[in-house]
Structure formats: C-alpha cells, structure tokens
Amino acid sequence: MRKRVSLKDIAHELGVSTAVVSYVLNDKYEGRVSEAKAQQIRETAKELNYTPNQIAKSLKKDKTFTIGLIIADISNLFYSNIARYIEDESKKHQYNMIFGSADENAEKFNELVQVMLSRQVDGIILAAPKGTESTLEYLKDQYIPFVLIDRHFPSIPDINTIGINNFQASYRVVEHIAKNGFRKPAMVTLSVDLFHMRERTAGFKNASKELLNILKPEVVEIDEEVLSGEIEDRMLKLIKDGVDLVYFSTNKIAMEGLAVLVKHNISVPREIGIICFDEADAYKIFHTSITFVKQPLQQIGQESVELLISLINGNQSAKSIVLGTQIIAGNSSAPH
C-alpha cells in the first residue's frame, strides 16, 4: 500500500517546518508566511497528492466536516437540481455531504435522520415530508443544527428555514395570465396536504377572484399515485369546458400534462395556454417555448449551506429567509 503523504513530507521537500505547511494548508498563514511561499507549498502538496486526514482533523476540531442532506423526493427535478448546488457549496466550505431521499415518506425520513446522526454529521439540510413534525421538534430540542428548505411547518416556530413565497408566486402567475388576455384559467395540482402547496393554490385562487372576477376558480387536484392514469381525462375535460390556460403547480405534473397535449395534437397557445411551476430541460423539446416560474435554486443551495455552517459554528438565532421567484415568459402564454 502506498504511504500516505503527510505535512512532514511536504515540509521536508521544501526545507520548511511542519508548522509552516500546516498554517498554509489550513489558511492560517497570513502574517506568518509570504504569499509566494504559500503558493509554493500548495503546489508541492498538489504534486505529492496530499489529502487531509479528515479523522484527525475532526478529532482536533470536534467536527466531522460532514453535512447531511435529506430531500423529499429525488424523482422531482427541483430536488435533484438543488442537491447539486448544495453539494457544490458544501465543497467550497470544505465540507463533505451525505445524501438521502425520503420519497415523501415520513417513516423513511425519520430513519434517514437517525442514519445521519449515527454518522455524526455536523448538521442537516432537510426538505421534510408531511407528518415529520415530531422529528423536527426532536432535532430542535437536542440543539442539532438543521435548516429546512422548500417546506414550511407553521406549528414549529423558531427554526431556520429557506424558501419562497408560494402564495405570491402564484398570484404573479395570474397577473401574467390576465395581462396576456386569458380569462378562464385552471390550475392542475397534486392532492397533498403540504403547507407550501396549499399556499401555491391559495395564491392562484385569490388572484383569480381579484384580477379575473372568477367567483369559483378552477383547481384540479390529482393524487400523485394515479397522476399518469388520470391526467389525460382531466386535461381533455378542461379543454372541452372552455378553459383557455392551464397552470401546472409542479414540473412533474407539467411533464405529464404536456405529453397529453402532444398525444392529441393540441396547439399551444392557440387552443390552450400553459404555465408551469419550476423549469425542466425537457421543456426545450416541446414544440412551443414554455412559460415557467423560476425558483432561485442556486441561491437556495448557497444560503442553506451558509446558514447551516453558521449554526454549526454556534449561532443560535433562528432565521427565516424568503426568496423571490421570476416568471420566464415563453410562447406558451403569449397574448391571447
């Protein structure tokens, strides 16, 4: 087995002390070592394939330099994309990441939390499914650093959260709809009891009443387990009933709905307009450019890691960060 390169090996190669090498590789050399010498030490470490001893480092600093990430559903493009940004940001701060997907299952989520804690992660970033309030309360009571992303649990105050204003995002969708001349929109969403999804629906309903004078806004809720089987009939009925635009509340629903339109050669936006919540690369292959609500995924990833590290380092104050969204207009909602 090849011998592991140590700080002593680098020091011997350059004729300097081990302490000087340690200062440079731990970014504590300012005022002690010249920039030219620091660069030389870094280059030599790279040439010798030096890698830090994480076990020794964690024992010395009482940290494992590992972050846990538990997302609600890996099949949702929103979470797979945001996981990438969180991993990238973690590396910038010299943290490794352990990843798990709860598949919107509370029991699996609870098990993953225990796995993370057994691995002695320094903190956890969570997108918690419904029914996990007791686990979040446990983490809070045990002073385990964690940040909740995308999801919101009003019953648990004073926890660190990062997300968007879903009500406002949907309200702005209807503003866009009204401005472009659509008068009879419908929203297609999942039949789930999640706060952020309820807020997304409430924003659509309120705006439809206030801006379009619709007394009873059309909202179609479909159980995710039967989404593929039911959405075709639901979409065709909406079109038959004279709906002139459909607003899909997630990109998962949008992909199913767009497939129905392609199958039946339904023209967008001439026969029906389309707006989707969240983006997806697959939209690019649709024959019409798709209007979608863009969430600041990179910013959510960066802010969640920075906030978590702040908690790990002893910051006890709870923080709720609400970020804005954008409507990226395509031809699918062009003036009607």
mmCIF file of C-alpha atoms in Angstrom:
data_model
loop_
_atom_site.group_PDB
_atom_site.id
_atom_site.type_symbol
_atom_site.label_atom_id
_atom_site.label_comp_id
_atom_site.label_asym_id
_atom_site.label_seq_id
_atom_site.Cartn_x
_atom_site.Cartn_y
_atom_site.Cartn_z
ATOM 1 C CA MET A 1 0.000 0.000 0.000
ATOM 2 C CA ARG A 2 1.285 3.438 -0.928
ATOM 3 C CA LYS A 3 2.298 5.575 2.062
ATOM 4 C CA ARG A 4 0.008 8.500 2.809
ATOM 5 C CA VAL A 5 1.683 11.866 2.226
ATOM 6 C CA SER A 6 1.954 13.874 5.445
ATOM 7 C CA LEU A 7 2.605 17.507 6.318
ATOM 8 C CA LYS A 8 6.079 16.395 7.373
ATOM 9 C CA ASP A 9 6.769 15.049 3.857
ATOM 10 C CA ILE A 10 5.824 18.383 2.286
ATOM 11 C CA ALA A 11 7.933 20.274 4.830
ATOM 12 C CA HIS A 12 10.927 18.017 4.126
ATOM 13 C CA GLU A 13 10.545 18.508 0.365
ATOM 14 C CA LEU A 14 10.702 22.306 0.728
ATOM 15 C CA GLY A 15 13.025 22.609 3.694
ATOM 16 C CA VAL A 16 10.498 24.354 5.925
ATOM 17 C CA SER A 17 8.890 23.487 9.242
ATOM 18 C CA THR A 18 5.781 21.308 9.541
ATOM 19 C CA ALA A 19 4.070 24.217 11.317
ATOM 20 C CA VAL A 20 4.545 26.483 8.282
ATOM 21 C CA VAL A 21 2.994 23.865 5.994
ATOM 22 C CA SER A 22 0.080 23.455 8.415
ATOM 23 C CA TYR A 23 -0.531 27.218 8.545
ATOM 24 C CA VAL A 24 -0.732 27.403 4.747
ATOM 25 C CA LEU A 25 -2.908 24.337 4.139
ATOM 26 C CA ASN A 26 -5.321 25.426 6.877
ATOM 27 C CA ASP A 27 -5.471 29.010 5.563
ATOM 28 C CA LYS A 28 -3.918 30.458 8.718
ATOM 29 C CA TYR A 29 -0.680 31.726 7.192
ATOM 30 C CA GLU A 30 -1.493 35.438 6.858
ATOM 31 C CA GLY A 31 1.210 37.469 8.642
ATOM 32 C CA ARG A 32 3.306 34.322 9.104
ATOM 33 C CA VAL A 33 4.207 33.181 5.589
ATOM 34 C CA SER A 34 4.679 35.143 2.354
ATOM 35 C CA GLU A 35 2.156 34.634 -0.446
ATOM 36 C CA ALA A 36 4.919 33.322 -2.733
ATOM 37 C CA LYS A 37 5.984 30.689 -0.198
ATOM 38 C CA ALA A 38 2.337 29.761 0.479
ATOM 39 C CA GLN A 39 1.754 29.203 -3.235
ATOM 40 C CA GLN A 40 4.873 27.019 -3.413
ATOM 41 C CA ILE A 41 3.635 24.900 -0.511
ATOM 42 C CA ARG A 42 0.185 24.473 -2.099
ATOM 43 C CA GLU A 43 1.723 23.440 -5.427
ATOM 44 C CA THR A 44 4.039 20.926 -3.750
ATOM 45 C CA ALA A 45 1.126 19.457 -1.784
ATOM 46 C CA LYS A 46 -0.768 19.011 -5.054
ATOM 47 C CA GLU A 47 2.234 17.412 -6.799
ATOM 48 C CA LEU A 48 2.678 14.936 -3.938
ATOM 49 C CA ASN A 49 -1.092 14.144 -3.973
ATOM 50 C CA TYR A 50 -1.540 15.260 -0.376
ATOM 51 C CA THR A 51 -5.035 14.770 1.082
ATOM 52 C CA PRO A 52 -6.013 15.985 4.574
ATOM 53 C CA ASN A 53 -6.595 13.389 7.263
ATOM 54 C CA GLN A 54 -10.273 14.050 7.952
ATOM 55 C CA ILE A 55 -10.390 11.785 11.003
ATOM 56 C CA ALA A 56 -7.515 13.590 12.682
ATOM 57 C CA LYS A 57 -8.988 16.919 11.630
ATOM 58 C CA SER A 58 -12.390 16.091 13.108
ATOM 59 C CA LEU A 59 -10.896 14.867 16.396
ATOM 60 C CA LYS A 60 -8.853 18.029 16.695
ATOM 61 C CA LYS A 61 -11.762 20.380 15.969
ATOM 62 C CA ASP A 62 -14.631 18.269 17.375
ATOM 63 C CA LYS A 63 -16.250 18.260 13.927
ATOM 64 C CA THR A 64 -16.612 15.698 11.149
ATOM 65 C CA PHE A 65 -16.856 18.374 8.427
ATOM 66 C CA THR A 66 -19.816 16.457 7.028
ATOM 67 C CA ILE A 67 -23.268 17.797 6.185
ATOM 68 C CA GLY A 68 -26.360 15.637 5.819
ATOM 69 C CA LEU A 69 -28.916 16.386 3.088
ATOM 70 C CA ILE A 70 -32.349 14.765 3.125
ATOM 71 C CA ILE A 71 -34.660 15.731 0.277
ATOM 72 C CA ALA A 72 -38.325 14.884 -0.070
ATOM 73 C CA ASP A 73 -38.227 13.114 -3.454
ATOM 74 C CA ILE A 74 -35.222 12.522 -5.748
ATOM 75 C CA SER A 75 -37.537 11.929 -8.737
ATOM 76 C CA ASN A 76 -38.589 15.591 -8.531
ATOM 77 C CA LEU A 77 -36.248 17.649 -10.738
ATOM 78 C CA PHE A 78 -36.415 20.541 -8.274
ATOM 79 C CA TYR A 79 -34.702 18.458 -5.588
ATOM 80 C CA SER A 80 -32.139 16.774 -7.829
ATOM 81 C CA ASN A 81 -31.060 20.196 -9.111
ATOM 82 C CA ILE A 82 -30.927 21.822 -5.696
ATOM 83 C CA ALA A 83 -28.917 18.878 -4.312
ATOM 84 C CA ARG A 84 -26.206 19.649 -6.855
ATOM 85 C CA TYR A 85 -25.979 23.283 -5.735
ATOM 86 C CA ILE A 86 -25.865 22.274 -2.067
ATOM 87 C CA GLU A 87 -23.066 19.793 -2.747
ATOM 88 C CA ASP A 88 -21.082 22.396 -4.715
ATOM 89 C CA GLU A 89 -21.471 24.975 -1.955
ATOM 90 C CA SER A 90 -20.513 22.432 0.726
ATOM 91 C CA LYS A 91 -17.254 21.697 -1.088
ATOM 92 C CA LYS A 92 -16.438 25.415 -1.183
ATOM 93 C CA HIS A 93 -16.600 25.379 2.618
ATOM 94 C CA GLN A 94 -14.568 22.132 2.745
ATOM 95 C CA TYR A 95 -17.500 20.021 3.925
ATOM 96 C CA ASN A 96 -18.470 16.613 2.562
ATOM 97 C CA MET A 97 -22.124 15.709 2.051
ATOM 98 C CA ILE A 98 -24.138 12.577 2.856
ATOM 99 C CA PHE A 99 -27.336 12.374 0.819
ATOM 100 C CA GLY A 100 -30.699 10.644 1.211
ATOM 101 C CA SER A 101 -34.187 10.815 -0.350
ATOM 102 C CA ALA A 102 -37.254 10.307 1.845
ATOM 103 C CA ASP A 103 -39.583 9.677 -1.125
ATOM 104 C CA GLU A 104 -42.260 11.786 0.641
ATOM 105 C CA ASN A 105 -42.426 9.099 3.331
ATOM 106 C CA ALA A 106 -42.344 10.215 6.980
ATOM 107 C CA GLU A 107 -41.064 6.866 8.291
ATOM 108 C CA LYS A 108 -38.209 6.765 5.787
ATOM 109 C CA PHE A 109 -37.385 10.385 6.629
ATOM 110 C CA ASN A 110 -37.139 9.559 10.346
ATOM 111 C CA GLU A 111 -34.839 6.614 9.564
ATOM 112 C CA LEU A 112 -32.599 8.804 7.400
ATOM 113 C CA VAL A 113 -32.304 11.375 10.179
ATOM 114 C CA GLN A 114 -31.095 8.639 12.547
ATOM 115 C CA VAL A 115 -28.598 7.422 9.924
ATOM 116 C CA MET A 116 -27.245 10.968 9.576
ATOM 117 C CA LEU A 117 -26.911 11.358 13.335
ATOM 118 C CA SER A 118 -25.168 7.978 13.660
ATOM 119 C CA ARG A 119 -22.671 9.183 11.055
ATOM 120 C CA GLN A 120 -22.086 12.181 13.333
ATOM 121 C CA VAL A 121 -22.840 14.821 10.712
ATOM 122 C CA ASP A 122 -22.261 18.357 11.940
ATOM 123 C CA GLY A 123 -25.687 19.475 10.695
ATOM 124 C CA ILE A 124 -28.527 18.566 8.327
ATOM 125 C CA ILE A 125 -30.333 20.335 5.488
ATOM 126 C CA LEU A 126 -33.890 18.998 5.215
ATOM 127 C CA ALA A 127 -36.863 19.031 2.873
ATOM 128 C CA ALA A 128 -39.212 17.275 5.265
ATOM 129 C CA PRO A 129 -42.325 15.324 4.148
ATOM 130 C CA LYS A 130 -45.719 15.672 5.766
ATOM 131 C CA GLY A 131 -46.033 14.145 9.230
ATOM 132 C CA THR A 132 -42.441 14.725 10.353
ATOM 133 C CA GLU A 133 -43.109 17.463 12.908
ATOM 134 C CA SER A 134 -42.077 15.270 15.861
ATOM 135 C CA THR A 135 -38.684 14.586 14.285
ATOM 136 C CA LEU A 136 -38.106 18.283 13.631
ATOM 137 C CA GLU A 137 -39.073 19.036 17.234
ATOM 138 C CA TYR A 138 -36.574 16.403 18.388
ATOM 139 C CA LEU A 139 -33.749 17.970 16.355
ATOM 140 C CA LYS A 140 -34.663 21.371 17.741
ATOM 141 C CA ASP A 141 -34.810 20.141 21.370
ATOM 142 C CA GLN A 142 -31.446 18.370 21.009
ATOM 143 C CA TYR A 143 -29.819 21.517 19.580
ATOM 144 C CA ILE A 144 -28.809 19.680 16.423
ATOM 145 C CA PRO A 145 -28.094 22.259 13.690
ATOM 146 C CA PHE A 146 -30.555 21.942 10.815
ATOM 147 C CA VAL A 147 -32.043 24.072 8.063
ATOM 148 C CA LEU A 148 -35.430 23.387 6.494
ATOM 149 C CA ILE A 149 -35.649 24.135 2.764
ATOM 150 C CA ASP A 150 -38.703 24.421 0.495
ATOM 151 C CA ARG A 151 -41.081 23.132 3.183
ATOM 152 C CA HIS A 152 -42.752 25.066 5.999
ATOM 153 C CA PHE A 153 -44.380 23.871 9.229
ATOM 154 C CA PRO A 154 -46.262 26.760 10.920
ATOM 155 C CA SER A 155 -46.748 24.645 14.062
ATOM 156 C CA ILE A 156 -42.985 24.697 14.722
ATOM 157 C CA PRO A 157 -41.768 28.239 15.421
ATOM 158 C CA ASP A 158 -38.197 29.485 15.654
ATOM 159 C CA ILE A 159 -36.495 27.100 13.253
ATOM 160 C CA ASN A 160 -34.197 28.021 10.376
ATOM 161 C CA THR A 161 -35.961 27.942 7.030
ATOM 162 C CA ILE A 162 -35.185 28.934 3.445
ATOM 163 C CA GLY A 163 -37.815 29.005 0.732
ATOM 164 C CA ILE A 164 -40.007 31.167 -1.467
ATOM 165 C CA ASN A 165 -43.321 32.951 -1.061
ATOM 166 C CA ASN A 166 -45.532 30.413 -2.839
ATOM 167 C CA PHE A 167 -48.687 32.499 -2.457
ATOM 168 C CA GLN A 168 -47.040 35.496 -4.116
ATOM 169 C CA ALA A 169 -45.503 33.324 -6.871
ATOM 170 C CA SER A 170 -48.936 32.012 -7.904
ATOM 171 C CA TYR A 171 -50.518 35.446 -7.577
ATOM 172 C CA ARG A 172 -47.990 36.787 -10.070
ATOM 173 C CA VAL A 173 -48.777 33.923 -12.431
ATOM 174 C CA VAL A 174 -52.389 35.106 -12.573
ATOM 175 C CA GLU A 175 -51.214 38.697 -13.103
ATOM 176 C CA HIS A 176 -49.301 37.420 -16.125
ATOM 177 C CA ILE A 177 -52.355 35.458 -17.303
ATOM 178 C CA ALA A 178 -54.654 38.493 -17.029
ATOM 179 C CA LYS A 179 -52.168 40.796 -18.735
ATOM 180 C CA ASN A 180 -51.929 38.432 -21.719
ATOM 181 C CA GLY A 181 -55.686 38.212 -22.209
ATOM 182 C CA PHE A 182 -56.557 34.810 -20.774
ATOM 183 C CA ARG A 183 -59.855 34.838 -18.910
ATOM 184 C CA LYS A 184 -60.635 31.262 -17.877
ATOM 185 C CA PRO A 185 -57.537 29.596 -16.368
ATOM 186 C CA ALA A 186 -57.379 26.376 -14.384
ATOM 187 C CA MET A 187 -54.751 25.088 -12.013
ATOM 188 C CA VAL A 188 -53.716 21.425 -12.009
ATOM 189 C CA THR A 189 -52.020 20.382 -8.778
ATOM 190 C CA LEU A 190 -51.359 17.414 -6.526
ATOM 191 C CA SER A 191 -53.818 16.321 -3.861
ATOM 192 C CA VAL A 192 -51.423 16.788 -0.933
ATOM 193 C CA ASP A 193 -51.696 18.422 2.477
ATOM 194 C CA LEU A 194 -48.416 20.339 2.379
ATOM 195 C CA PHE A 195 -48.320 23.959 3.501
ATOM 196 C CA HIS A 196 -46.280 25.262 0.556
ATOM 197 C CA MET A 197 -48.614 23.591 -1.960
ATOM 198 C CA ARG A 198 -51.699 24.941 -0.189
ATOM 199 C CA GLU A 199 -50.159 28.411 -0.369
ATOM 200 C CA ARG A 200 -49.447 27.962 -4.079
ATOM 201 C CA THR A 201 -53.112 27.077 -4.649
ATOM 202 C CA ALA A 202 -54.371 29.896 -2.418
ATOM 203 C CA GLY A 203 -52.370 32.452 -4.407
ATOM 204 C CA PHE A 204 -53.973 31.230 -7.642
ATOM 205 C CA LYS A 205 -57.492 31.306 -6.185
ATOM 206 C CA ASN A 206 -57.190 34.757 -4.620
ATOM 207 C CA ALA A 207 -55.670 36.320 -7.716
ATOM 208 C CA SER A 208 -58.280 34.714 -9.990
ATOM 209 C CA LYS A 209 -61.054 36.213 -7.859
ATOM 210 C CA GLU A 210 -59.452 39.652 -7.570
ATOM 211 C CA LEU A 211 -57.980 40.072 -11.058
ATOM 212 C CA LEU A 212 -60.294 37.980 -13.258
ATOM 213 C CA ASN A 213 -63.547 38.204 -11.260
ATOM 214 C CA ILE A 214 -63.851 34.416 -11.146
ATOM 215 C CA LEU A 215 -66.115 33.530 -8.226
ATOM 216 C CA LYS A 216 -65.055 29.859 -8.119
ATOM 217 C CA PRO A 217 -61.563 29.372 -9.615
ATOM 218 C CA GLU A 218 -60.965 26.007 -11.294
ATOM 219 C CA VAL A 219 -58.459 23.868 -9.361
ATOM 220 C CA VAL A 220 -57.991 20.209 -10.303
ATOM 221 C CA GLU A 221 -56.306 18.083 -7.627
ATOM 222 C CA ILE A 222 -54.882 14.687 -8.576
ATOM 223 C CA ASP A 223 -53.385 12.076 -6.263
ATOM 224 C CA GLU A 224 -49.733 11.580 -7.231
ATOM 225 C CA GLU A 225 -50.083 7.787 -7.241
ATOM 226 C CA VAL A 226 -52.658 7.949 -10.068
ATOM 227 C CA LEU A 227 -51.306 11.036 -11.825
ATOM 228 C CA SER A 228 -50.282 9.250 -15.046
ATOM 229 C CA GLY A 229 -53.598 7.446 -15.301
ATOM 230 C CA GLU A 230 -55.906 10.392 -14.571
ATOM 231 C CA ILE A 231 -54.332 13.475 -16.059
ATOM 232 C CA GLU A 232 -55.346 12.746 -19.654
ATOM 233 C CA ASP A 233 -59.076 12.672 -18.897
ATOM 234 C CA ARG A 234 -58.777 15.707 -16.622
ATOM 235 C CA MET A 235 -56.887 17.750 -19.232
ATOM 236 C CA LEU A 236 -59.297 16.880 -22.056
ATOM 237 C CA LYS A 237 -62.280 17.780 -19.866
ATOM 238 C CA LEU A 238 -60.747 21.191 -19.038
ATOM 239 C CA ILE A 239 -60.285 21.952 -22.720
ATOM 240 C CA LYS A 240 -63.828 20.779 -23.502
ATOM 241 C CA ASP A 241 -65.172 23.056 -20.746
ATOM 242 C CA GLY A 242 -63.551 26.102 -22.351
ATOM 243 C CA VAL A 243 -60.530 26.589 -20.103
ATOM 244 C CA ASP A 244 -58.085 28.788 -22.030
ATOM 245 C CA LEU A 245 -54.920 28.239 -19.924
ATOM 246 C CA VAL A 246 -53.632 25.556 -17.561
ATOM 247 C CA TYR A 247 -51.216 26.344 -14.742
ATOM 248 C CA PHE A 248 -49.303 23.240 -13.593
ATOM 249 C CA SER A 249 -48.178 23.522 -9.954
ATOM 250 C CA THR A 250 -45.063 21.317 -10.314
ATOM 251 C CA ASN A 251 -42.806 20.286 -13.178
ATOM 252 C CA LYS A 252 -43.712 16.638 -12.522
ATOM 253 C CA ILE A 253 -47.362 17.383 -13.316
ATOM 254 C CA ALA A 254 -46.297 19.591 -16.209
ATOM 255 C CA MET A 255 -44.405 16.770 -17.946
ATOM 256 C CA GLU A 256 -47.473 14.527 -17.738
ATOM 257 C CA GLY A 257 -49.785 17.299 -18.950
ATOM 258 C CA LEU A 258 -47.577 18.327 -21.871
ATOM 259 C CA ALA A 259 -47.460 14.690 -23.006
ATOM 260 C CA VAL A 260 -51.271 14.719 -23.224
ATOM 261 C CA LEU A 261 -51.207 17.817 -25.439
ATOM 262 C CA VAL A 262 -48.652 16.246 -27.766
ATOM 263 C CA LYS A 263 -50.619 12.995 -27.961
ATOM 264 C CA HIS A 264 -53.813 14.816 -29.015
ATOM 265 C CA ASN A 265 -52.093 17.406 -31.263
ATOM 266 C CA ILE A 266 -53.484 20.272 -29.185
ATOM 267 C CA SER A 267 -51.996 23.592 -30.258
ATOM 268 C CA VAL A 268 -50.308 25.777 -27.620
ATOM 269 C CA PRO A 269 -51.219 28.579 -27.056
ATOM 270 C CA ARG A 270 -53.852 28.764 -29.838
ATOM 271 C CA GLU A 271 -56.116 26.125 -28.274
ATOM 272 C CA ILE A 272 -54.831 26.381 -24.711
ATOM 273 C CA GLY A 273 -52.142 28.341 -22.872
ATOM 274 C CA ILE A 274 -49.648 26.743 -20.499
ATOM 275 C CA ILE A 275 -47.647 27.924 -17.484
ATOM 276 C CA CYS A 276 -45.525 25.583 -15.345
ATOM 277 C CA PHE A 277 -44.096 25.944 -11.850
ATOM 278 C CA ASP A 278 -40.336 25.235 -11.974
ATOM 279 C CA GLU A 279 -38.205 24.663 -15.024
ATOM 280 C CA ALA A 280 -37.128 21.438 -16.711
ATOM 281 C CA ASP A 281 -34.692 20.747 -19.540
ATOM 282 C CA ALA A 282 -37.364 18.588 -21.171
ATOM 283 C CA TYR A 283 -39.451 21.713 -21.850
ATOM 284 C CA LYS A 284 -36.945 22.549 -24.599
ATOM 285 C CA ILE A 285 -38.130 19.668 -26.772
ATOM 286 C CA PHE A 286 -41.771 20.775 -26.652
ATOM 287 C CA HIS A 287 -42.834 22.423 -29.919
ATOM 288 C CA THR A 288 -43.610 25.726 -28.144
ATOM 289 C CA SER A 289 -41.365 27.525 -25.644
ATOM 290 C CA ILE A 290 -42.846 27.078 -22.171
ATOM 291 C CA THR A 291 -43.574 29.848 -19.670
ATOM 292 C CA PHE A 292 -42.460 28.808 -16.191
ATOM 293 C CA VAL A 293 -41.929 30.087 -12.663
ATOM 294 C CA LYS A 294 -38.211 30.060 -11.921
ATOM 295 C CA GLN A 295 -37.112 29.430 -8.358
ATOM 296 C CA PRO A 296 -33.636 30.664 -7.274
ATOM 297 C CA LEU A 297 -32.212 27.159 -6.854
ATOM 298 C CA GLN A 298 -28.569 28.190 -6.703
ATOM 299 C CA GLN A 299 -29.297 30.867 -4.125
ATOM 300 C CA ILE A 300 -31.322 28.419 -2.013
ATOM 301 C CA GLY A 301 -28.385 25.999 -2.121
ATOM 302 C CA GLN A 302 -25.824 28.641 -1.182
ATOM 303 C CA GLU A 303 -27.901 30.231 1.563
ATOM 304 C CA SER A 304 -28.836 26.889 3.138
ATOM 305 C CA VAL A 305 -25.194 25.782 3.418
ATOM 306 C CA GLU A 306 -24.023 29.161 4.737
ATOM 307 C CA LEU A 307 -26.840 29.251 7.293
ATOM 308 C CA LEU A 308 -26.162 25.689 8.424
ATOM 309 C CA ILE A 309 -22.430 26.324 8.876
ATOM 310 C CA SER A 310 -23.289 29.432 10.876
ATOM 311 C CA LEU A 311 -25.408 27.248 13.174
ATOM 312 C CA ILE A 312 -22.652 24.629 13.414
ATOM 313 C CA ASN A 313 -20.269 27.373 14.485
ATOM 314 C CA GLY A 314 -22.513 28.378 17.369
ATOM 315 C CA ASN A 315 -25.023 30.904 16.024
ATOM 316 C CA GLN A 316 -28.241 30.184 17.948
ATOM 317 C CA SER A 317 -30.607 32.743 16.403
ATOM 318 C CA ALA A 318 -33.391 31.342 14.196
ATOM 319 C CA LYS A 319 -33.642 32.798 10.712
ATOM 320 C CA SER A 320 -36.359 32.594 8.072
ATOM 321 C CA ILE A 321 -35.190 33.506 4.560
ATOM 322 C CA VAL A 322 -37.844 34.101 1.894
ATOM 323 C CA LEU A 323 -36.544 34.444 -1.666
ATOM 324 C CA GLY A 324 -38.257 35.772 -4.777
ATOM 325 C CA THR A 325 -39.224 33.998 -7.993
ATOM 326 C CA GLN A 326 -39.299 35.031 -11.659
ATOM 327 C CA ILE A 327 -41.722 34.315 -14.465
ATOM 328 C CA ILE A 328 -39.734 33.289 -17.534
ATOM 329 C CA ALA A 329 -42.149 34.031 -20.374
ATOM 330 C CA GLY A 330 -42.301 31.717 -23.378
ATOM 331 C CA ASN A 331 -44.760 31.444 -26.254
ATOM 332 C CA SER A 332 -47.000 29.037 -24.329
ATOM 333 C CA SER A 333 -48.696 32.003 -22.585
ATOM 334 C CA ALA A 334 -48.295 34.602 -25.321
ATOM 335 C CA PRO A 335 -51.046 37.277 -25.539
ATOM 336 C CA HIS A 336 -54.325 35.574 -26.245
#
